[in-house]
Coordinates of C-alpha atoms and ligand atoms in Angstrom, one line a residue:
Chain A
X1 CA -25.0 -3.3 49.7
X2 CA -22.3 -5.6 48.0
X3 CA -18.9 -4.7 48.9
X4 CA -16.9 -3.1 45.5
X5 CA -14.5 -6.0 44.9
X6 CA -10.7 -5.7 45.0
X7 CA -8.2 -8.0 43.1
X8 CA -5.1 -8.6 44.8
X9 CA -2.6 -10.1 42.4
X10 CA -0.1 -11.3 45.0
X11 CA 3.4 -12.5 44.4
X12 CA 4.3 -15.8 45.3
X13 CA 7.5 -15.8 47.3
X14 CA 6.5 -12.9 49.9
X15 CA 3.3 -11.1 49.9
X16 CA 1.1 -14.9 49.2
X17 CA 2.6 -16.1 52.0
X18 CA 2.0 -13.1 54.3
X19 CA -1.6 -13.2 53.1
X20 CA -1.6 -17.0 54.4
X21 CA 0.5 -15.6 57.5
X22 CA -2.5 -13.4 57.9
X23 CA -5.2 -15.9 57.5
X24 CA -3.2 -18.0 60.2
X25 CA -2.6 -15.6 62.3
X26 CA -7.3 -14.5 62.1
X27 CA -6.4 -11.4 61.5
X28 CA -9.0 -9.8 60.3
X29 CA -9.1 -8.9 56.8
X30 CA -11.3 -7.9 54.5
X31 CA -13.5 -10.5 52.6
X32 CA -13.9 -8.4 49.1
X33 CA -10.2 -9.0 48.2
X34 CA -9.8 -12.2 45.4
X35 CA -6.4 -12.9 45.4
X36 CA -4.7 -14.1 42.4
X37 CA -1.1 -15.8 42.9
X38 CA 1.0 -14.5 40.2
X39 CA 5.2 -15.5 40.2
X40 CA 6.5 -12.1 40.5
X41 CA 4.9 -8.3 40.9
X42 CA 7.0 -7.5 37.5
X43 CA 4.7 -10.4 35.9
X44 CA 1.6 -8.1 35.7
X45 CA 1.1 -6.5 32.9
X46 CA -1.0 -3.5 33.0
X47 CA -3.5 -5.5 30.7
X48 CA -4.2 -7.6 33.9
X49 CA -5.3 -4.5 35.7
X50 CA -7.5 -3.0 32.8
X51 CA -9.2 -6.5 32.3
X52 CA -9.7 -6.8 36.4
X53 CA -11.4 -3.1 36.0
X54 CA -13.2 -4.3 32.8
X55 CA -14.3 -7.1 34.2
X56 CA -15.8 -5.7 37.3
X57 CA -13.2 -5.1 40.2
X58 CA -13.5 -1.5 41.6
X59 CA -9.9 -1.8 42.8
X60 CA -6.3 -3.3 41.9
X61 CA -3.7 -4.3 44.5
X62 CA -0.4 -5.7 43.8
X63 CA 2.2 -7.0 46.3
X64 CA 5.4 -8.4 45.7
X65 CA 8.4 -8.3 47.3
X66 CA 9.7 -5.1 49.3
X67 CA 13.2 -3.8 47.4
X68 CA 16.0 -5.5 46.8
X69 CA 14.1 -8.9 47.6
X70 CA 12.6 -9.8 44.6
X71 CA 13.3 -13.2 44.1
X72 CA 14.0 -12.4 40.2
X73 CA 15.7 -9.7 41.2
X74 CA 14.4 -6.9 39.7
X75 CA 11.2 -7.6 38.7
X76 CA 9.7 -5.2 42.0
X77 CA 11.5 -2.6 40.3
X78 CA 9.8 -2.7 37.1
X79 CA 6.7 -3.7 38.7
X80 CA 6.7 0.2 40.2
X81 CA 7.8 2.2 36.7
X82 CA 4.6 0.5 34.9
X83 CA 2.7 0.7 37.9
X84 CA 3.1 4.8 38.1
X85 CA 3.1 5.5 34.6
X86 CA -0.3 3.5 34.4
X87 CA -1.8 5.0 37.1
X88 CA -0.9 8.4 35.5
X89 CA -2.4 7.0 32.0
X90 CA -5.9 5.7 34.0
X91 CA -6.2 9.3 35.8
X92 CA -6.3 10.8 32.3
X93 CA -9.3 8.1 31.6
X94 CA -11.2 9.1 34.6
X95 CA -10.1 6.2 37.0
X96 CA -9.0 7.5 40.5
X97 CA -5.3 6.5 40.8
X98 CA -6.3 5.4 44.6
X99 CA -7.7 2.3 42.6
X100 CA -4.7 0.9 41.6
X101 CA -2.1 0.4 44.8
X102 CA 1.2 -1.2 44.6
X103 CA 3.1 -2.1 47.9
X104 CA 5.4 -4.3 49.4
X105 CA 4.4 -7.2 51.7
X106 CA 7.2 -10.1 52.7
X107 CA 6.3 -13.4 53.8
X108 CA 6.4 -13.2 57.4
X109 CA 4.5 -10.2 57.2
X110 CA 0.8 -10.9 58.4
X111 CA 0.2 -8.1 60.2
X112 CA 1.2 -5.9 57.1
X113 CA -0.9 -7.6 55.0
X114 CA -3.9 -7.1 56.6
X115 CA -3.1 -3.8 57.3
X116 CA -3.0 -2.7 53.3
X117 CA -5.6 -4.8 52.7
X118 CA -7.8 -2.9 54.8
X119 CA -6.6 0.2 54.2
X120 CA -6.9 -0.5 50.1
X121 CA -10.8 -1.5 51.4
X122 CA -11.3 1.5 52.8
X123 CA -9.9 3.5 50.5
X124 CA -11.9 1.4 47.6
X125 CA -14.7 1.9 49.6
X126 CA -14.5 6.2 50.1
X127 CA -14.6 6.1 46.5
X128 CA -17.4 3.7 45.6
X129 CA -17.5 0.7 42.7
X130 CA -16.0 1.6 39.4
X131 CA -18.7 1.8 37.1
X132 CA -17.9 1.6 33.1
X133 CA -19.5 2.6 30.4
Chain B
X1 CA -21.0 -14.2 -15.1
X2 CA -22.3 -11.1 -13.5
X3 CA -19.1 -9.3 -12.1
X4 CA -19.8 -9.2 -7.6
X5 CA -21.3 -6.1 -6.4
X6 CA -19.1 -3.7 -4.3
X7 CA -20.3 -0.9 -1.9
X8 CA -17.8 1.8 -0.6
X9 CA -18.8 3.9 2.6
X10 CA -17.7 6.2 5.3
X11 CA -18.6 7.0 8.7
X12 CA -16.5 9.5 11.3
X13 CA -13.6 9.5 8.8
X14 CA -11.3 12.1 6.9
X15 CA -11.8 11.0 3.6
X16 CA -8.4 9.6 4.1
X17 CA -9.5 6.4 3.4
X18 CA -11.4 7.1 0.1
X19 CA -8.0 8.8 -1.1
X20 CA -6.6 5.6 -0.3
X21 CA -8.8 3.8 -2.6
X22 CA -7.6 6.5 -5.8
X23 CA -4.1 5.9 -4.7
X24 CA -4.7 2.2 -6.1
X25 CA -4.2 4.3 -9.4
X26 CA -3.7 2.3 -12.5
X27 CA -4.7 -0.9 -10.3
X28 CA -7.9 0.9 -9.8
X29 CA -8.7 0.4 -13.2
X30 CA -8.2 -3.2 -12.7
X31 CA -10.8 -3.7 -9.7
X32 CA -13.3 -0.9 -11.8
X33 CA -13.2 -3.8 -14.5
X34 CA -13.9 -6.4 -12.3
X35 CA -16.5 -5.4 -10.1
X36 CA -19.7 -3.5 -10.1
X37 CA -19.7 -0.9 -7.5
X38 CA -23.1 0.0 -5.7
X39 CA -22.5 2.9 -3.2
X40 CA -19.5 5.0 -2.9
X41 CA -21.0 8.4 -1.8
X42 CA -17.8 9.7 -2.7
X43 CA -17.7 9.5 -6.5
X44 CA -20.9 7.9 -7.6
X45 CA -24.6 9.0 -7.3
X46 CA -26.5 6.2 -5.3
X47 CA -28.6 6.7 -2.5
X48 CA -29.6 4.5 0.4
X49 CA -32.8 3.8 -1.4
X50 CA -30.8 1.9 -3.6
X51 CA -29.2 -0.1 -1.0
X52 CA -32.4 -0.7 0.6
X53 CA -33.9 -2.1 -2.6
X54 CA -31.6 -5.0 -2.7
X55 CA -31.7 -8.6 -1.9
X56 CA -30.3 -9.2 1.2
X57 CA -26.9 -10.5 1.4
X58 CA -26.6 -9.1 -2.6
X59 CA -23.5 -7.1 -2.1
X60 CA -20.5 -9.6 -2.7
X61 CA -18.5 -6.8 -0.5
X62 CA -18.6 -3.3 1.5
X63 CA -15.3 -1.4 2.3
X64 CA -16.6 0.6 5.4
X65 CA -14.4 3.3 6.6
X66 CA -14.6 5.2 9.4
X67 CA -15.8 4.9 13.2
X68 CA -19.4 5.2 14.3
X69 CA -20.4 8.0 16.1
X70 CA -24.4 9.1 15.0
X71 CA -27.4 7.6 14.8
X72 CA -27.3 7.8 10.6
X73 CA -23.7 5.9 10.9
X74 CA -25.1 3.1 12.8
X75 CA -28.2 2.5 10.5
X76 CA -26.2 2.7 7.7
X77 CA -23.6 0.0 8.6
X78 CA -26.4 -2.1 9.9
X79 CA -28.2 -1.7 6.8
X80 CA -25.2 -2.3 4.4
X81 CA -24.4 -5.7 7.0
X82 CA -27.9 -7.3 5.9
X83 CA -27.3 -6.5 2.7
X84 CA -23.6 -7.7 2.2
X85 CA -21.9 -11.3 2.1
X86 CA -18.6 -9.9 3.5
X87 CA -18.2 -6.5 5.8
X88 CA -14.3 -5.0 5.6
X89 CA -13.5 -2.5 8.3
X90 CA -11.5 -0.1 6.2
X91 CA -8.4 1.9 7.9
X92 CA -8.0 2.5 11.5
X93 CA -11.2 4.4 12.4
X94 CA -13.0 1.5 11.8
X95 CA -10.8 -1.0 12.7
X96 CA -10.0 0.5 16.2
X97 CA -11.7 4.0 16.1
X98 CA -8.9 6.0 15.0
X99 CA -8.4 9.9 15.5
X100 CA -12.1 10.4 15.6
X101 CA -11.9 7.7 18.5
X102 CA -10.1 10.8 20.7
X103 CA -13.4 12.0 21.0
X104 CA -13.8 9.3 24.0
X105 CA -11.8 11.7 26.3
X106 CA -15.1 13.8 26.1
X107 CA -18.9 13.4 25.7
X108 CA -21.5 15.2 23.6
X109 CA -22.4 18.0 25.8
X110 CA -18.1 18.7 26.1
X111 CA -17.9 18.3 22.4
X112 CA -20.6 20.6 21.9
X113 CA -20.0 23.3 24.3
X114 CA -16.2 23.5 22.6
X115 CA -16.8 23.0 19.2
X116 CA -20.1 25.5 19.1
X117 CA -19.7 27.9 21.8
X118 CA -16.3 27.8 23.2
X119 CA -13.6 28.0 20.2
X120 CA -12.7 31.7 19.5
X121 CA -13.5 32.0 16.1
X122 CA -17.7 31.0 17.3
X123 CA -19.6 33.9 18.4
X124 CA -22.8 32.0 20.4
X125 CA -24.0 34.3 23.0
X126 CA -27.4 32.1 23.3
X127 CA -25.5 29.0 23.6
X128 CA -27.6 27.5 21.0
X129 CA -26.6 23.7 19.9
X130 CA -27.6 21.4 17.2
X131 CA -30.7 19.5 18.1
X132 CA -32.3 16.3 16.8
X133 CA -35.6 18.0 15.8
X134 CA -36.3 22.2 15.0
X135 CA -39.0 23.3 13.8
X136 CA -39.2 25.8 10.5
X137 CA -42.1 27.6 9.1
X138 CA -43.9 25.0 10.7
X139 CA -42.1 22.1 9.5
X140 CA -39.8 20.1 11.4
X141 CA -36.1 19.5 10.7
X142 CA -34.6 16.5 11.9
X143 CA -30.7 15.4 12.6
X144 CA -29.4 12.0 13.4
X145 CA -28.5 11.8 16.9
X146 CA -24.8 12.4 18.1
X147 CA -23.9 9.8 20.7
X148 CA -21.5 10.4 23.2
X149 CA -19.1 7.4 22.7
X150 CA -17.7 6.8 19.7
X151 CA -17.6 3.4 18.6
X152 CA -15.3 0.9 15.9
X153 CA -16.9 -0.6 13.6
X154 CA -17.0 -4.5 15.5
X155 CA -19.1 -2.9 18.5
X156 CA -21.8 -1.9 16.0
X157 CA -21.8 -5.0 13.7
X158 CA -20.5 -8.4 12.8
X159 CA -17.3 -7.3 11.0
X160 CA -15.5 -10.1 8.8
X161 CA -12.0 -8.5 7.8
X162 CA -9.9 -5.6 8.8
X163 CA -7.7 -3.8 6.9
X164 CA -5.8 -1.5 9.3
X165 CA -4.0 1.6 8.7
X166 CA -4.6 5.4 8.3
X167 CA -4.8 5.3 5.3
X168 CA -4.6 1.6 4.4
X169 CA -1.8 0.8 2.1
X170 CA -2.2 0.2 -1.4
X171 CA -0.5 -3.1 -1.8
X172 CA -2.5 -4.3 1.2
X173 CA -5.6 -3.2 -0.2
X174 CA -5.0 -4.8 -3.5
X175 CA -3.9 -8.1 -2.0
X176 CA -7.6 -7.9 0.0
X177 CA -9.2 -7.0 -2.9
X178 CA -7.4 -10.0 -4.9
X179 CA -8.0 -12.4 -2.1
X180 CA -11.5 -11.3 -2.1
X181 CA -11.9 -11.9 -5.9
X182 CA -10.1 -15.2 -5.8
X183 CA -11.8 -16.5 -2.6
X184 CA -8.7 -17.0 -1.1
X185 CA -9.3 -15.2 2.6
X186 CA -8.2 -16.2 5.9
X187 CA -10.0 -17.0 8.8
X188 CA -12.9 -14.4 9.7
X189 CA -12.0 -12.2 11.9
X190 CA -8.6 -11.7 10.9
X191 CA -6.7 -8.3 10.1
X192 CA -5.4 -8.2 6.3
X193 CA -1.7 -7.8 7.5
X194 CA 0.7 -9.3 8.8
X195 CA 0.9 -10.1 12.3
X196 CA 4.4 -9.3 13.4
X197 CA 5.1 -6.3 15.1
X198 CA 6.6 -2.7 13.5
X199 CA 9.8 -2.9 15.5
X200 CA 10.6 -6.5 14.1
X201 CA 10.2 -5.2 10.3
X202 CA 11.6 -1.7 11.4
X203 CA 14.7 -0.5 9.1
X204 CA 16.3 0.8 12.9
X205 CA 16.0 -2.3 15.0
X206 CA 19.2 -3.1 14.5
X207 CA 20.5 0.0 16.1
X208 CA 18.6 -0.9 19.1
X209 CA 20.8 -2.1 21.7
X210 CA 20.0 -5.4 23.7
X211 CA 19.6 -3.1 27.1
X212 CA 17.7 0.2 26.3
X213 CA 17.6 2.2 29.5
X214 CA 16.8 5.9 29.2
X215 CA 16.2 8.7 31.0
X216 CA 15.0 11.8 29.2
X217 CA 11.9 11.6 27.2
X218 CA 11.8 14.1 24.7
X219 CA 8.7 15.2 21.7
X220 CA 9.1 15.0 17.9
X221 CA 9.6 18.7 18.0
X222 CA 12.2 19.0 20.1
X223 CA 15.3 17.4 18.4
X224 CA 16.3 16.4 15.4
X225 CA 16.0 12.9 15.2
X226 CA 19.0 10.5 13.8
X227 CA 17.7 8.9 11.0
X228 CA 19.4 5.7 12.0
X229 CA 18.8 5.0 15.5
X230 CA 16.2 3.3 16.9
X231 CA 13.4 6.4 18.3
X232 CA 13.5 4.8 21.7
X233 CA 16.6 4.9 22.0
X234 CA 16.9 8.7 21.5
X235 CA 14.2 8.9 24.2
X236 CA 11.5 9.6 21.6
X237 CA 8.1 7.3 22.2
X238 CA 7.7 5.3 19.3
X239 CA 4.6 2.8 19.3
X240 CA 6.3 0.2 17.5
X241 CA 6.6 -2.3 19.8
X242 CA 2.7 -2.4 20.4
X243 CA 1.8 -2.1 16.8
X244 CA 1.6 -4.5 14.1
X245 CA 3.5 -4.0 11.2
X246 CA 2.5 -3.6 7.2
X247 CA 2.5 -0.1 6.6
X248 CA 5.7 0.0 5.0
X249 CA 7.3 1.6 7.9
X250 CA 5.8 5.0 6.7
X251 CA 6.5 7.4 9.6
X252 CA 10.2 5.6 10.3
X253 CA 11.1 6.3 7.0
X254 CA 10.0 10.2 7.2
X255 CA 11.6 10.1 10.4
X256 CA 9.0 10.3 12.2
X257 CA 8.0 7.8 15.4
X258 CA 4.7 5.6 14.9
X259 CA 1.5 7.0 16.5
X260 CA -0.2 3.3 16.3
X261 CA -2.0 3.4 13.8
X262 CA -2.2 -0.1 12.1
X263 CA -3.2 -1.2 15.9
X264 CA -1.6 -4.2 18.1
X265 CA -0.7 -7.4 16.9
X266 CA -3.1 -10.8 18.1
X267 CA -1.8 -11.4 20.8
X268 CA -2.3 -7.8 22.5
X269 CA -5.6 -6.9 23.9
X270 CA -4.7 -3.4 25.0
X271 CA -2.4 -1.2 22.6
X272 CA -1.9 1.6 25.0
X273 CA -1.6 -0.8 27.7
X274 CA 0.7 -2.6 26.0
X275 CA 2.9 0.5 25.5
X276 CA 3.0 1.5 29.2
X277 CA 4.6 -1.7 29.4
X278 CA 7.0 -1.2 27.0
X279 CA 8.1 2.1 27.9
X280 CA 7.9 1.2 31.7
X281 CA 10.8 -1.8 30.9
X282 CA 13.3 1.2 29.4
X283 CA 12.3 4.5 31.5
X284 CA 15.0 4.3 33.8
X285 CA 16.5 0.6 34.0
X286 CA 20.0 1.8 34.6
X287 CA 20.8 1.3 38.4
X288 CA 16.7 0.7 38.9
X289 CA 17.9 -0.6 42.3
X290 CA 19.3 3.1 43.1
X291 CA 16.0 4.7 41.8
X292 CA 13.8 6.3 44.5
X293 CA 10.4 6.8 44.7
X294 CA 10.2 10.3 44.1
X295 CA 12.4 9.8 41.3
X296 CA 10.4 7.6 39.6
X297 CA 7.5 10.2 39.6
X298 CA 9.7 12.0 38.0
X299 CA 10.7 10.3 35.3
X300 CA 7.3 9.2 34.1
X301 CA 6.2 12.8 34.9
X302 CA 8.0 13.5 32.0
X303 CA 5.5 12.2 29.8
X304 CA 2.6 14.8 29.6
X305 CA 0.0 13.3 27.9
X306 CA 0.8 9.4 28.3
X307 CA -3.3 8.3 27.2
X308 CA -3.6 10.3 25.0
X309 CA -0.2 8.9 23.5
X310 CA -0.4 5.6 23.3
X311 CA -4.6 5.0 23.0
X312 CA -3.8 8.0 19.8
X313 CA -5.4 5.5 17.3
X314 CA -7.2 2.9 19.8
X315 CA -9.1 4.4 22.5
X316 CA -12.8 3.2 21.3
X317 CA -11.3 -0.4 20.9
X318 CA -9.3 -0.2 24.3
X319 CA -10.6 -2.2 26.9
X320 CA -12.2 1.3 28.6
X321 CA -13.0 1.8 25.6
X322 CA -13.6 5.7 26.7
X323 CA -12.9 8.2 29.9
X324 CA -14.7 7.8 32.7
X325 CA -16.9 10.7 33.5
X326 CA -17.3 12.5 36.4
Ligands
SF4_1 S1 10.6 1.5 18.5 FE1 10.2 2.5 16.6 S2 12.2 3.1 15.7 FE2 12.6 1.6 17.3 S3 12.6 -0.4 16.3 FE3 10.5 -0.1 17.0 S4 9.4 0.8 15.3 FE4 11.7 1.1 14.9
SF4_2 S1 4.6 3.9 11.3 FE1 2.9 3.5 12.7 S2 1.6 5.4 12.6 FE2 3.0 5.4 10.8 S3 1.8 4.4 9.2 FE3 3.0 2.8 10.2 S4 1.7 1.9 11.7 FE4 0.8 3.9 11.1
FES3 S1 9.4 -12.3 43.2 FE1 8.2 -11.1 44.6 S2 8.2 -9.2 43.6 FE2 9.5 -10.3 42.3

């Protein structure tokens, strides 16, 4: 069986470059993630993360920077208000808040990157592909 | 000439909307004079016999109202589409499913097992439920079929205006109406109002400082809300900033927050998302570097019912469009 497919919207100045740390370094990671490069984890919206489920992804992962690195500043910090309040608003709609993971990965960070990544695949994978109606 | 032929007609609505159309009063008058109207099951005596009996595409117009929820709702619309030149979503429920569109937190057999067993003022030992076909005295009875998804208008046909609202307006409706008589109409597709959103047409925004940060949320019903400042500001959830304006500010200016009802602007795909957003970039900004985890949990814990808030009018036209059953 396909494996349920996990977007990783990844923020530019840390957790991209840990993910490329990890592809460097052959750690093994899991091949279902599709990474998208986004500037900062305060850029996405939780539209993105709707239209990832809508469009067929059984799981959302967003890196950015850990705290107080954020190369905007403060953009990690918002990135985790709308990420919790969303995930409370998606439980209500029937969407395991397990789907939706938001965590910080910096760019010499391989190891932690593949270690999310496999744990979000794991997790993704306990609770099967999203289907909607 | 012969004057253009009008339908009116409603689906999973309140009769809101057909209120809306006497509230034109005098002005009603005006569009009675210069159109013949066809179907309005509200006021006048035509049947869908009398729809089907028509030339294709002979209706100049049909105001539909309402959301689609029954097998009857969805042949009529598609019956009064072949029939019309132009289809106007009328008021939210069509436009983006409205109250009726709540109904997407359930399914039939939830919606049934509440509304005809459940509630205390039924008495249904047997459980017994509607059902599409019963027989009596040896005849059968049939009912249109009740679907478990309730759906806007645009998911069920080709849809060439919308006007929003809950009700609609009257000026807005009479500058459709006018447009439609004069042949002066937008691009298809497009909402009859304007597209800015209610906070920039909002008698408060003024008040609203350049920075909101705030900490407590608080309900409608549990202050008293200053009439001048901005509802956010006060820690009361206001839709505005996901909502398109046009209404006239009705709620603000009864002191009341917006519930969404006009729907988002263009540019936003997802009114509730859009308000998670919006509330996410104020809920606790002040010394966000401070903030732990925990206490964010907290803060957002504050809001019970955070779906059911900010999808109130557009759950159908959402981009889950419904809840996910288990
Ligand atoms: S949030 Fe509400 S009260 Fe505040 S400016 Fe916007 S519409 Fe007005
Ligand atoms: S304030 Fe909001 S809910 Fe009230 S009528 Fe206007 S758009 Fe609708
Ligand atoms: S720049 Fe990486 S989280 Fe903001």
């Amino acid at each position: 069986m396909k494996e349920p497919t996990i977007v990783g919207f990844l923020c530019n100045w840390c957790s991209y470059e840990g993910a490329d740390r990890a592809g460097d370094a052959r750690l093994e990671y899991p091949a279902n993630i599709r990474t998208v490069r986004v500037m900062c984890s305060g850029r996405v919206e939780p539209e993105f993360v709707l239209h990832a489920f809508r469009e067929g992804a059984s799981g959302v992962l967003i890196l950015g920077c850990h705290p107080g690195d954020c190369h905007y500043k403060m953009g990690n910090y918002k990135a985790r208000r709308r990420i919790s309040l969303l995930k409370k608003t998606l439980e209500q709609l029937g969407i395991e808040p397990e789907r939706v993971r938001l965590d910080w990965v910096a760019a010499g960070e391989g190891e932690r990157f593949a270690k999310v990544a496999n744990e979000m695949a794991d997790t993704i994978k306990g609770l099967g592909p999203l289907e909607l109606s | 000439m012969a004057k253009p032929k009008v339908a009116f007609y409603w689906c999973a609505s309140c009769g809101g909307c057909e209120e809306a159309v006497v509230d034109l009063a005098e002005d009603l008058l005006k569009v009675v004079d210069a159109v013949d109207i066809v179907l309005w099951p509200v006021a006048l005596d035509f049947k869908r016999k009398d729809v089907e009996a028509m030339k294709d595409g002979a209706i100049a117009v049909s105001f539909i109202n309402g959301a689609v929820r029954t097998e009857e709702q969805e042949e009529m619309v598609k019956l009064l589409r072949k029939k019309s030149g132009l289809v106007v979503a009328f008021g939210s429920c069509a436009h983006i499913g409205g109250i009726p569109g709540l109904a997407n937190f359930w399914d039939r057999e939830t919606i049934f097992e509440r509304v005809y067993k459940d509630v205390p003022s039924v008495r249904n030992p047997e459980g017994i439920y509607p059902q599409q076909k019963t027989k009596v005295d040896g005849v059968e009875l049939t009912l249109p079929e009740f679907y478990d998804t309730v759906y806007t208008l645009d998911q069920v046909i080709n849809v060439d205006y919308y006007l929003p609202g809950c009700a609609p307006p009257p000026d807005l409706i009479m500058n459709a109406v006018t447009a439609i008589l004069e042949g002066k109409l937008p691009d298809k597709g497009s909402v009859l109002a304007p597209d800015k959103s209610l906070c920039d047409t909002c008698p408060r925004k003024d008040s609203k400082p350049e920075k909101l940060s705030i900490k407590a949320i608080r309900r409608p019903h549990e202050v008293i809300a200053d009439p001048e400042k901005c509802f956010l500001e006060e820690g009361i959830i206001c839709l505005g900033p996901a909502t398109r304006s046009g209404c006239g500010e009705r709620c603000i200016n009864a002191n009341m927050p917006c519930r969404g009802c006009f729907g988002p602007t263009k540019g936003v795909r997802d009114q509730g998302a859009k308000m998670v957003s919006a509330i996410a970039s104020i809920l606790g900004v002040e010394d966000e570097d401070k903030v732990t985890e925990e206490e964010v949990e907290s803060l957002v814990k504050q809001i019970d019912d955070p779906a059911g808030l900010f999808y109130m009018y557009s759950l159908p036209a959402s981009m889950l469009r419904r809840k996910r059953m288990g």
